[in-house]
XYZ file of N, CA and C in Angstrom:
393
model
N 124.445 92.949 85.108
C 125.174 94.131 84.709
C 125.098 95.227 85.777
N 123.967 95.304 86.498
C 123.848 96.327 87.526
C 124.850 96.103 88.648
N 125.110 94.838 88.986
C 126.074 94.551 90.044
C 127.474 95.021 89.645
N 127.823 94.848 88.380
C 129.129 95.321 87.907
C 129.224 96.842 87.986
N 128.118 97.522 87.694
C 128.149 98.985 87.778
C 128.330 99.438 89.216
N 127.758 98.713 90.164
C 127.909 99.045 91.579
C 129.364 98.849 92.010
N 129.976 97.751 91.585
C 131.380 97.503 91.919
C 132.275 98.585 91.301
N 132.031 98.911 90.029
C 132.835 99.935 89.346
C 132.644 101.302 90.000
N 131.417 101.628 90.402
C 131.149 102.913 91.048
C 131.848 103.001 92.403
N 131.792 101.921 93.162
C 132.476 101.899 94.456
C 133.984 102.025 94.262
N 134.519 101.353 93.250
C 135.956 101.426 92.972
C 136.372 102.840 92.589
N 135.558 103.503 91.760
C 135.867 104.880 91.358
C 135.896 105.796 92.575
N 134.918 105.650 93.444
C 134.857 106.467 94.646
C 136.028 106.165 95.578
N 136.378 104.891 95.695
C 137.492 104.487 96.549
C 138.799 105.116 96.063
N 139.043 105.067 94.763
C 140.269 105.631 94.200
C 140.307 107.145 94.403
N 139.199 107.817 94.101
C 139.158 109.269 94.299
C 139.356 109.633 95.768
N 138.739 108.864 96.654
C 138.906 109.109 98.085
C 140.350 108.928 98.524
N 141.005 107.937 97.951
C 142.422 107.706 98.270
C 143.268 108.906 97.872
N 143.049 109.396 96.677
C 143.798 110.563 96.196
C 143.459 111.790 97.046
N 142.178 111.966 97.354
C 141.703 113.101 98.158
C 142.422 113.148 99.504
N 142.400 112.006 100.207
C 142.989 111.991 101.543
C 144.516 111.942 101.528
N 145.119 111.421 100.472
C 146.582 111.513 100.371
C 146.990 112.973 100.190
N 146.219 113.693 99.392
C 146.501 115.104 99.134
C 146.269 115.955 100.380
N 145.222 115.618 101.135
C 144.835 116.426 102.295
C 145.158 115.737 103.623
N 146.132 114.843 103.613
C 146.445 114.060 104.819
C 146.806 114.939 106.013
N 147.684 115.892 105.797
C 148.137 116.729 106.913
C 147.003 117.572 107.504
N 146.270 118.340 106.676
C 145.178 119.115 107.270
C 144.086 118.232 107.875
N 143.847 117.066 107.274
C 142.827 116.166 107.819
C 143.260 115.636 109.189
N 144.517 115.199 109.314
C 144.986 114.672 110.606
C 144.947 115.753 111.687
N 145.265 116.983 111.318
C 145.187 118.081 112.290
C 143.737 118.324 112.715
N 142.845 118.412 111.730
C 141.442 118.694 112.031
C 140.785 117.543 112.798
N 141.162 116.312 112.482
C 140.587 115.148 113.152
C 141.274 114.862 114.484
N 142.318 115.607 114.771
C 143.069 115.450 116.015
C 143.593 114.019 116.182
N 144.197 113.523 115.111
C 144.754 112.174 115.110
C 146.062 112.190 115.902
N 146.179 111.367 116.937
C 147.458 111.311 117.658
C 148.543 110.700 116.778
N 149.718 111.327 116.813
C 150.813 110.866 115.951
C 152.057 110.575 116.770
N 152.821 109.645 116.231
C 154.092 109.294 116.851
C 155.173 110.287 116.472
N 156.386 110.009 116.929
C 157.526 110.886 116.661
C 157.823 111.000 115.168
N 157.433 109.966 114.399
C 157.672 109.981 112.956
C 156.617 110.780 112.193
N 155.605 111.300 112.905
C 154.556 112.094 112.280
C 153.403 111.276 111.728
N 153.523 109.963 111.794
C 152.468 109.082 111.281
C 151.478 108.763 112.397
N 150.250 108.426 112.032
C 149.261 108.095 113.070
C 149.765 106.983 113.985
N 149.518 107.154 115.284
C 149.927 106.136 116.252
C 149.189 104.837 115.976
N 149.908 103.745 116.008
C 149.300 102.444 115.780
C 149.137 102.090 114.315
N 149.400 103.031 113.420
C 149.255 102.754 111.988
C 147.807 102.535 111.586
N 147.621 102.137 110.355
C 146.271 101.864 109.853
C 146.206 100.422 109.393
N 145.189 99.755 109.851
C 144.986 98.359 109.504
C 144.390 98.238 108.105
N 144.769 97.209 107.360
C 144.139 96.957 106.061
C 142.627 96.727 106.184
N 142.188 96.339 107.363
C 140.756 96.121 107.602
C 139.971 97.413 107.362
N 140.556 98.548 107.724
C 139.886 99.836 107.524
C 139.618 100.064 106.037
N 140.598 99.746 105.199
C 140.442 99.963 103.764
C 139.429 98.984 103.169
N 139.447 97.746 103.636
C 138.465 96.765 103.167
C 137.062 97.180 103.591
N 136.923 97.625 104.836
C 135.621 98.072 105.325
C 135.134 99.292 104.532
N 136.051 100.185 104.218
C 135.699 101.361 103.425
C 135.111 100.950 102.081
N 135.761 100.010 101.413
C 135.270 99.572 100.107
C 133.906 98.895 100.230
N 133.723 98.065 101.235
C 132.424 97.396 101.439
C 131.326 98.436 101.687
N 131.624 99.432 102.503
C 130.620 100.470 102.772
C 130.339 101.321 101.537
N 131.351 101.529 100.701
C 131.110 102.242 99.450
C 130.260 101.394 98.505
N 130.402 100.088 98.574
C 129.507 99.203 97.809
C 128.058 99.391 98.264
N 127.855 99.528 99.553
C 126.505 99.744 100.090
C 125.928 101.047 99.543
N 126.724 102.114 99.593
C 126.256 103.415 99.088
C 125.964 103.321 97.593
N 126.884 102.739 96.837
C 126.691 102.630 95.385
C 125.475 101.768 95.058
N 125.271 100.703 95.819
C 124.099 99.854 95.593
C 122.801 100.603 95.825
N 122.750 101.379 96.882
C 121.533 102.156 97.153
C 121.351 103.254 96.116
N 122.451 103.886 95.706
C 122.351 104.897 94.656
C 121.838 104.270 93.367
N 122.299 103.073 93.034
C 121.821 102.369 91.830
C 120.312 102.164 91.911
N 119.838 101.768 93.076
C 118.401 101.556 93.281
C 117.626 102.870 93.119
N 118.112 103.910 93.754
C 117.446 105.220 93.665
C 117.465 105.733 92.225
N 118.577 105.547 91.536
C 118.666 105.980 90.145
C 117.656 105.221 89.283
N 117.512 103.946 89.519
C 116.536 103.158 88.754
C 115.125 103.663 89.003
N 114.794 103.900 90.260
C 113.456 104.396 90.597
C 113.203 105.786 90.018
N 114.255 106.608 89.998
C 114.118 107.984 89.529
C 114.314 108.164 88.038
N 114.652 107.110 87.334
C 114.866 107.221 85.896
C 116.100 108.028 85.545
N 117.104 107.998 86.393
C 118.341 108.745 86.148
C 119.215 107.906 85.239
N 119.421 108.402 84.000
C 120.103 107.586 82.997
C 121.193 108.313 82.218
N 121.253 109.627 82.298
C 122.256 110.366 81.522
C 123.449 110.731 82.403
N 124.579 111.012 81.759
C 125.776 111.387 82.516
C 125.535 112.630 83.368
N 124.892 113.632 82.801
C 124.619 114.851 83.552
C 123.735 114.599 84.753
N 122.669 113.817 84.542
C 121.757 113.507 85.645
C 122.461 112.664 86.704
N 123.292 111.719 86.278
C 124.033 110.894 87.233
C 124.996 111.708 88.061
N 125.693 112.632 87.404
C 126.646 113.496 88.101
C 125.937 114.398 89.107
N 124.859 115.044 88.669
C 124.130 115.963 89.545
C 123.465 115.209 90.700
N 122.824 114.086 90.398
C 122.167 113.312 91.453
C 123.191 112.771 92.442
N 124.291 112.222 91.934
C 125.331 111.710 92.823
C 125.941 112.809 93.675
N 126.288 113.911 93.030
C 126.836 115.041 93.776
C 125.857 115.579 94.803
N 124.574 115.602 94.431
C 123.543 116.060 95.359
C 123.416 115.152 96.572
N 123.522 113.855 96.349
C 123.482 112.912 97.473
C 124.648 113.180 98.419
N 125.834 113.357 97.865
C 127.004 113.636 98.693
C 126.898 114.961 99.421
N 126.461 115.992 98.685
C 126.419 117.343 99.247
C 125.248 117.573 100.192
N 124.086 117.011 99.863
C 122.882 117.333 100.633
C 122.383 116.225 101.553
N 122.926 115.014 101.440
C 122.571 113.939 102.365
C 123.746 113.595 103.278
N 124.881 113.239 102.668
C 125.998 112.728 103.454
C 126.733 113.847 104.194
N 127.028 114.944 103.517
C 127.771 116.029 104.154
C 127.043 116.621 105.354
N 125.737 116.871 105.286
C 125.063 117.373 106.495
C 125.155 116.387 107.672
N 125.094 115.092 107.382
C 125.196 114.102 108.460
C 126.588 114.145 109.087
N 127.597 114.272 108.232
C 128.968 114.418 108.728
C 129.068 115.677 109.590
N 128.461 116.768 109.130
C 128.504 118.035 109.868
C 127.845 117.900 111.240
N 126.726 117.190 111.298
C 126.051 116.975 112.587
C 126.963 116.201 113.533
N 127.521 115.089 113.043
C 128.407 114.285 113.885
C 129.612 115.084 114.355
N 130.207 115.858 113.452
C 131.367 116.654 113.825
C 131.006 117.773 114.796
N 129.821 118.346 114.659
C 129.393 119.405 115.575
C 129.254 118.851 116.996
N 128.613 117.698 117.135
C 128.471 117.096 118.460
C 129.814 116.641 119.027
N 130.739 116.270 118.150
C 132.073 115.874 118.588
C 133.000 117.056 118.794
N 132.457 118.249 118.619
C 133.212 119.497 118.763
C 134.466 119.502 117.891
N 134.291 119.018 116.663
C 135.379 118.986 115.681
C 135.336 120.254 114.847
N 136.462 120.682 114.329
C 136.497 121.916 113.532
C 135.757 121.772 112.200
N 135.231 122.890 111.722
C 134.516 122.914 110.443
C 135.417 122.441 109.303
N 136.703 122.642 109.452
C 137.661 122.204 108.435
C 137.560 120.692 108.187
N 137.323 119.931 109.246
C 137.168 118.489 109.104
C 135.915 118.164 108.291
N 134.838 118.877 108.570
C 133.597 118.683 107.816
C 133.798 119.035 106.346
N 134.521 120.093 106.069
C 134.770 120.484 104.680
C 135.595 119.433 103.941
N 136.593 118.887 104.606
C 137.428 117.867 103.970
C 136.620 116.588 103.750
N 135.959 116.101 104.785
C 135.200 114.855 104.673
C 133.971 115.012 103.771
N 133.284 116.141 103.896
C 132.122 116.394 103.042
C 132.511 116.574 101.584
N 133.657 117.184 101.354
C 134.141 117.322 99.981
C 134.423 115.970 99.359
N 135.008 115.083 100.144
C 135.279 113.729 99.639
C 133.972 112.996 99.360
N 132.997 113.121 100.249
C 131.701 112.461 100.049
C 131.011 112.988 98.792
N 131.073 114.288 98.585
C 130.432 114.889 97.418
C 131.112 114.451 96.131
N 132.431 114.533 96.105
C 133.184 114.103 94.926
C 132.982 112.609 94.667
N 133.063 111.808 95.717
C 132.906 110.361 95.573
C 131.532 109.969 95.067
N 130.499 110.609 95.586
C 129.133 110.292 95.136
C 128.891 110.784 93.711
N 129.470 111.921 93.348
C 129.340 112.404 91.970
C 130.002 111.412 91.013
N 131.176 110.901 91.400
C 131.852 109.893 90.571
C 131.016 108.622 90.492
N 130.451 108.203 91.616
C 129.571 107.034 91.599
C 128.413 107.246 90.643
N 127.824 108.422 90.704
C 126.694 108.725 89.824
C 127.061 108.628 88.356
N 128.238 109.145 88.004
C 128.706 109.063 86.622
C 128.886 107.611 86.187
N 129.546 106.837 87.023
C 129.834 105.440 86.670
C 128.543 104.621 86.597
N 127.630 104.854 87.500
C 126.391 104.070 87.518
C 125.578 104.226 86.237
N 125.594 105.415 85.646
C 124.803 105.609 84.426
C 125.520 105.137 83.169
N 126.786 104.773 83.297
C 127.513 104.239 82.138
C 127.100 102.810 81.794
N 126.555 102.088 82.746
C 126.193 100.671 82.536
C 124.725 100.538 82.184
């Protein structure tokens, strides 16, 4: 049953991330300095491999969160939401900020990517405690 919760949590995060980046595609591409063709779309397009890799990596995050939740006794919806959101906000977002700072990327990129990480991890936390 724990494996199913990890898959469901990764799926929830993947869907939310898809909506997040579809909504913020233009500001994200500007902040990330994505080269675009005459049609305004990223040059070279996006390979389906990127989306598959994203889901696999979200499985890794959800699996580790499941382990941490088990060790920490996190079992309620509120605790799952707060713990998941905290992981996104206080673990993943600072790491993104460090990488973006060294890459001389705008803070706007960190806010967009960190917001997605925080929302995605909070959703993972909610789903993980449902099982």
